[in-house]
Amino acid sequence: SNPGGIWVSVNDGQTWSNSHPDYPGLNTDGLPAIGVREVLPRMENGKFALYALLYHGNGNCLGVMRYDKNNGWKNTGLSYAPLDKKILYGIYQSKERIFVCGEDGIMTSDDKGANWQSRQDMEGDRRVRNLSFDPASSKTIWAFGGKVWKSADNGQSWEKQEGWEKNLSQAPHRI
């Protein structure tokens, strides 16, 4: 049996199978070289999909992979080589869009991860660690990095929020 890895059930938890992704150039038998930092379950056109932030054993991020029942694990358009020394902190979703935040800022995808757009209008504050979605407005998103940012258009543009830096440095990183 394979210890660890990603386990998937397609029958409401009655049975489970280890569904580790195959990543080109790595020994992934039982995932000795790959760890999962975070997963995002998502319904797409009425079908279940799973996105995962994968890490190599050396601590470098490999990017985002997507799983669905028909195709198994596939690379998305956001992937890195094991020695690229990239960091991704989290993966999030709105109704229409997938978001990834990391040391290079916020990346978004509107097409199931095939293409990613970098949202780099944050005045050099690129190390965004967390996103939070406003429950009162589906288009309002808060981003937390060295500064606090707000988007009122589902992540298309961002506006710096003044006066938060002093209090934010004492707050927990996960909001």
Short mmCIF file of C-alpha atoms in Angstrom, two decimals:
data_model
loop_
_atom_site.label_atom_id
_atom_site.label_comp_id
_atom_site.label_asym_id
_atom_site.label_seq_id
_atom_site.Cartn_x
_atom_site.Cartn_y
_atom_site.Cartn_z
CA SER A 1 0.00 0.00 0.00
CA ASN A 2 1.06 3.58 -0.62
CA PRO A 3 1.38 5.76 2.47
CA GLY A 4 0.33 9.39 2.17
CA GLY A 5 -0.53 10.90 -1.16
CA ILE A 6 -3.88 12.12 -2.41
CA TRP A 7 -6.84 9.84 -1.81
CA VAL A 8 -9.99 10.23 -3.88
CA SER A 9 -13.49 8.79 -3.49
CA VAL A 10 -15.90 8.88 -6.41
CA ASN A 11 -18.78 7.16 -4.58
CA ASP A 12 -19.48 9.38 -1.57
CA GLY A 13 -16.71 7.89 0.58
CA GLN A 14 -17.67 4.22 0.27
CA THR A 15 -14.26 3.38 -1.22
CA TRP A 16 -11.03 5.34 -1.56
CA SER A 17 -8.09 5.03 -3.93
CA ASN A 18 -4.67 6.62 -3.86
CA SER A 19 -4.69 8.92 -6.84
CA HIS A 20 -1.22 10.38 -6.88
CA PRO A 21 -0.29 12.52 -9.87
CA ASP A 22 2.49 11.54 -12.23
CA TYR A 23 4.87 14.44 -12.54
CA PRO A 24 7.37 14.36 -15.43
CA GLY A 25 10.95 13.64 -14.33
CA LEU A 26 10.14 12.69 -10.72
CA ASN A 27 9.77 9.39 -8.92
CA THR A 28 6.14 9.69 -7.81
CA ASP A 29 5.51 6.06 -6.88
CA GLY A 30 3.76 6.58 -3.55
CA LEU A 31 4.67 10.30 -3.70
CA PRO A 32 8.12 10.09 -2.05
CA ALA A 33 9.19 13.24 -3.88
CA ILE A 34 5.90 15.13 -3.84
CA GLY A 35 3.90 16.71 -1.08
CA VAL A 36 0.56 18.47 -1.23
CA ARG A 37 0.33 21.89 0.36
CA GLU A 38 -3.32 22.61 -0.33
CA VAL A 39 -6.26 21.28 -2.33
CA LEU A 40 -9.28 23.01 -3.83
CA PRO A 41 -12.37 20.93 -4.62
CA ARG A 42 -14.48 22.57 -7.31
CA MET A 43 -17.63 21.85 -9.30
CA GLU A 44 -17.19 22.62 -13.00
CA ASN A 45 -20.18 22.23 -15.31
CA GLY A 46 -21.77 19.88 -12.79
CA LYS A 47 -18.68 17.67 -12.49
CA PHE A 48 -16.19 17.37 -9.65
CA ALA A 49 -12.61 18.54 -10.13
CA LEU A 50 -9.76 18.83 -7.67
CA TYR A 51 -6.84 21.26 -7.84
CA ALA A 52 -3.69 20.72 -5.77
CA LEU A 53 -0.58 22.77 -4.99
CA LEU A 54 2.24 20.24 -5.26
CA TYR A 55 5.69 20.49 -3.72
CA HIS A 56 8.89 18.57 -4.38
CA GLY A 57 10.69 17.03 -1.42
CA ASN A 58 13.26 19.84 -1.63
CA GLY A 59 10.58 22.38 -0.62
CA ASN A 60 10.13 23.95 -4.06
CA CYS A 61 6.67 24.27 -5.55
CA LEU A 62 5.88 22.27 -8.68
CA GLY A 63 2.73 24.26 -9.41
CA VAL A 64 -0.95 23.48 -9.72
CA MET A 65 -2.30 20.17 -10.99
CA ARG A 66 -5.94 19.37 -11.80
CA TYR A 67 -7.75 16.08 -11.27
CA ASP A 68 -11.03 14.88 -12.70
CA LYS A 69 -12.52 11.40 -12.91
CA ASN A 70 -12.22 11.10 -16.71
CA ASN A 71 -8.69 12.46 -17.19
CA GLY A 72 -6.89 11.77 -13.91
CA TRP A 73 -4.13 14.22 -12.93
CA LYS A 74 -2.93 16.79 -15.48
CA ASN A 75 -0.59 19.75 -15.26
CA THR A 76 -2.28 23.11 -15.50
CA GLY A 77 -0.63 26.04 -17.21
CA LEU A 78 1.00 26.99 -13.88
CA SER A 79 3.89 24.59 -13.33
CA TYR A 80 7.54 24.86 -12.35
CA ALA A 81 10.62 22.66 -12.53
CA PRO A 82 11.78 21.11 -9.22
CA LEU A 83 14.77 23.47 -8.99
CA ASP A 84 12.89 26.72 -9.83
CA LYS A 85 12.61 27.67 -6.12
CA LYS A 86 9.03 28.94 -6.39
CA ILE A 87 6.56 29.28 -3.52
CA LEU A 88 2.76 29.23 -3.74
CA TYR A 89 0.86 29.90 -0.52
CA GLY A 90 -2.74 29.11 -1.36
CA ILE A 91 -5.38 28.33 -3.95
CA TYR A 92 -8.86 29.89 -3.86
CA GLN A 93 -11.96 30.25 -6.00
CA SER A 94 -14.75 32.59 -6.80
CA LYS A 95 -17.70 31.44 -8.85
CA GLU A 96 -15.95 32.11 -12.17
CA ARG A 97 -12.24 32.21 -11.35
CA ILE A 98 -9.42 30.28 -9.70
CA PHE A 99 -6.81 32.28 -7.76
CA VAL A 100 -3.33 31.30 -6.63
CA CYS A 101 -1.29 33.54 -4.37
CA GLY A 102 2.44 33.24 -3.89
CA GLU A 103 5.77 34.98 -3.84
CA ASP A 104 5.13 36.33 -7.35
CA GLY A 105 1.76 37.85 -6.46
CA ILE A 106 -1.67 36.71 -7.54
CA MET A 107 -2.33 34.57 -10.60
CA THR A 108 -5.83 33.92 -11.94
CA SER A 109 -7.37 31.42 -14.33
CA ASP A 110 -10.79 31.54 -15.98
CA ASP A 111 -10.36 28.32 -18.02
CA LYS A 112 -9.80 25.45 -15.54
CA GLY A 113 -6.13 26.28 -15.13
CA ALA A 114 -5.12 26.04 -18.79
CA ASN A 115 -3.96 29.68 -18.80
CA TRP A 116 -2.96 31.95 -15.93
CA GLN A 117 -2.79 35.75 -15.79
CA SER A 118 -0.50 37.53 -13.40
CA ARG A 119 -2.09 40.39 -11.43
CA GLN A 120 0.95 42.57 -10.83
CA ASP A 121 -0.63 45.95 -10.09
CA MET A 122 0.27 45.87 -6.39
CA GLU A 123 3.17 48.36 -6.29
CA GLY A 124 5.83 45.72 -5.82
CA ASP A 125 3.97 43.97 -2.94
CA ARG A 126 4.16 40.66 -4.72
CA ARG A 127 4.36 38.21 -1.81
CA VAL A 128 0.64 37.76 -1.22
CA ARG A 129 -0.03 35.08 1.37
CA ASN A 130 -3.81 34.97 1.73
CA LEU A 131 -7.05 35.94 0.05
CA SER A 132 -10.42 36.42 1.69
CA PHE A 133 -13.72 36.75 -0.15
CA ASP A 134 -16.36 39.15 1.12
CA PRO A 135 -19.54 37.14 1.83
CA ALA A 136 -21.68 40.23 1.19
CA SER A 137 -20.31 40.80 -2.33
CA SER A 138 -19.26 38.06 -4.75
CA LYS A 139 -16.87 40.41 -6.56
CA THR A 140 -15.03 41.80 -3.49
CA ILE A 141 -11.76 40.15 -2.48
CA TRP A 142 -9.18 41.07 0.14
CA ALA A 143 -5.49 40.20 -0.35
CA PHE A 144 -2.98 40.08 2.50
CA GLY A 145 0.76 40.34 1.98
CA GLY A 146 3.11 43.09 3.11
CA LYS A 147 0.10 45.35 2.68
CA VAL A 148 -3.67 44.93 2.50
CA TRP A 149 -5.33 45.13 -0.91
CA LYS A 150 -8.96 45.15 -2.01
CA SER A 151 -10.49 44.20 -5.34
CA ALA A 152 -14.09 45.14 -6.13
CA ASP A 153 -14.04 43.48 -9.58
CA ASN A 154 -13.24 39.80 -8.87
CA GLY A 155 -9.48 40.29 -8.93
CA GLN A 156 -9.11 42.29 -12.15
CA SER A 157 -7.61 45.29 -10.31
CA TRP A 158 -6.44 45.98 -6.76
CA GLU A 159 -6.46 49.05 -4.52
CA LYS A 160 -4.13 49.42 -1.53
CA GLN A 161 -5.95 49.89 1.77
CA GLU A 162 -4.24 52.49 3.94
CA GLY A 163 -3.77 52.23 7.70
CA TRP A 164 -3.73 48.44 8.02
CA GLU A 165 0.04 47.84 8.10
CA LYS A 166 0.56 48.62 11.80
CA ASN A 167 -2.22 46.29 12.98
CA LEU A 168 -1.55 43.63 10.34
CA SER A 169 2.03 43.02 11.51
CA GLN A 170 0.61 41.79 14.83
CA ALA A 171 -2.24 39.73 13.34
CA PRO A 172 -2.09 36.04 12.46
CA HIS A 173 -1.22 35.39 8.80
CA ARG A 174 -4.27 33.25 8.04
CA ILE A 175 -7.46 35.29 7.89
#
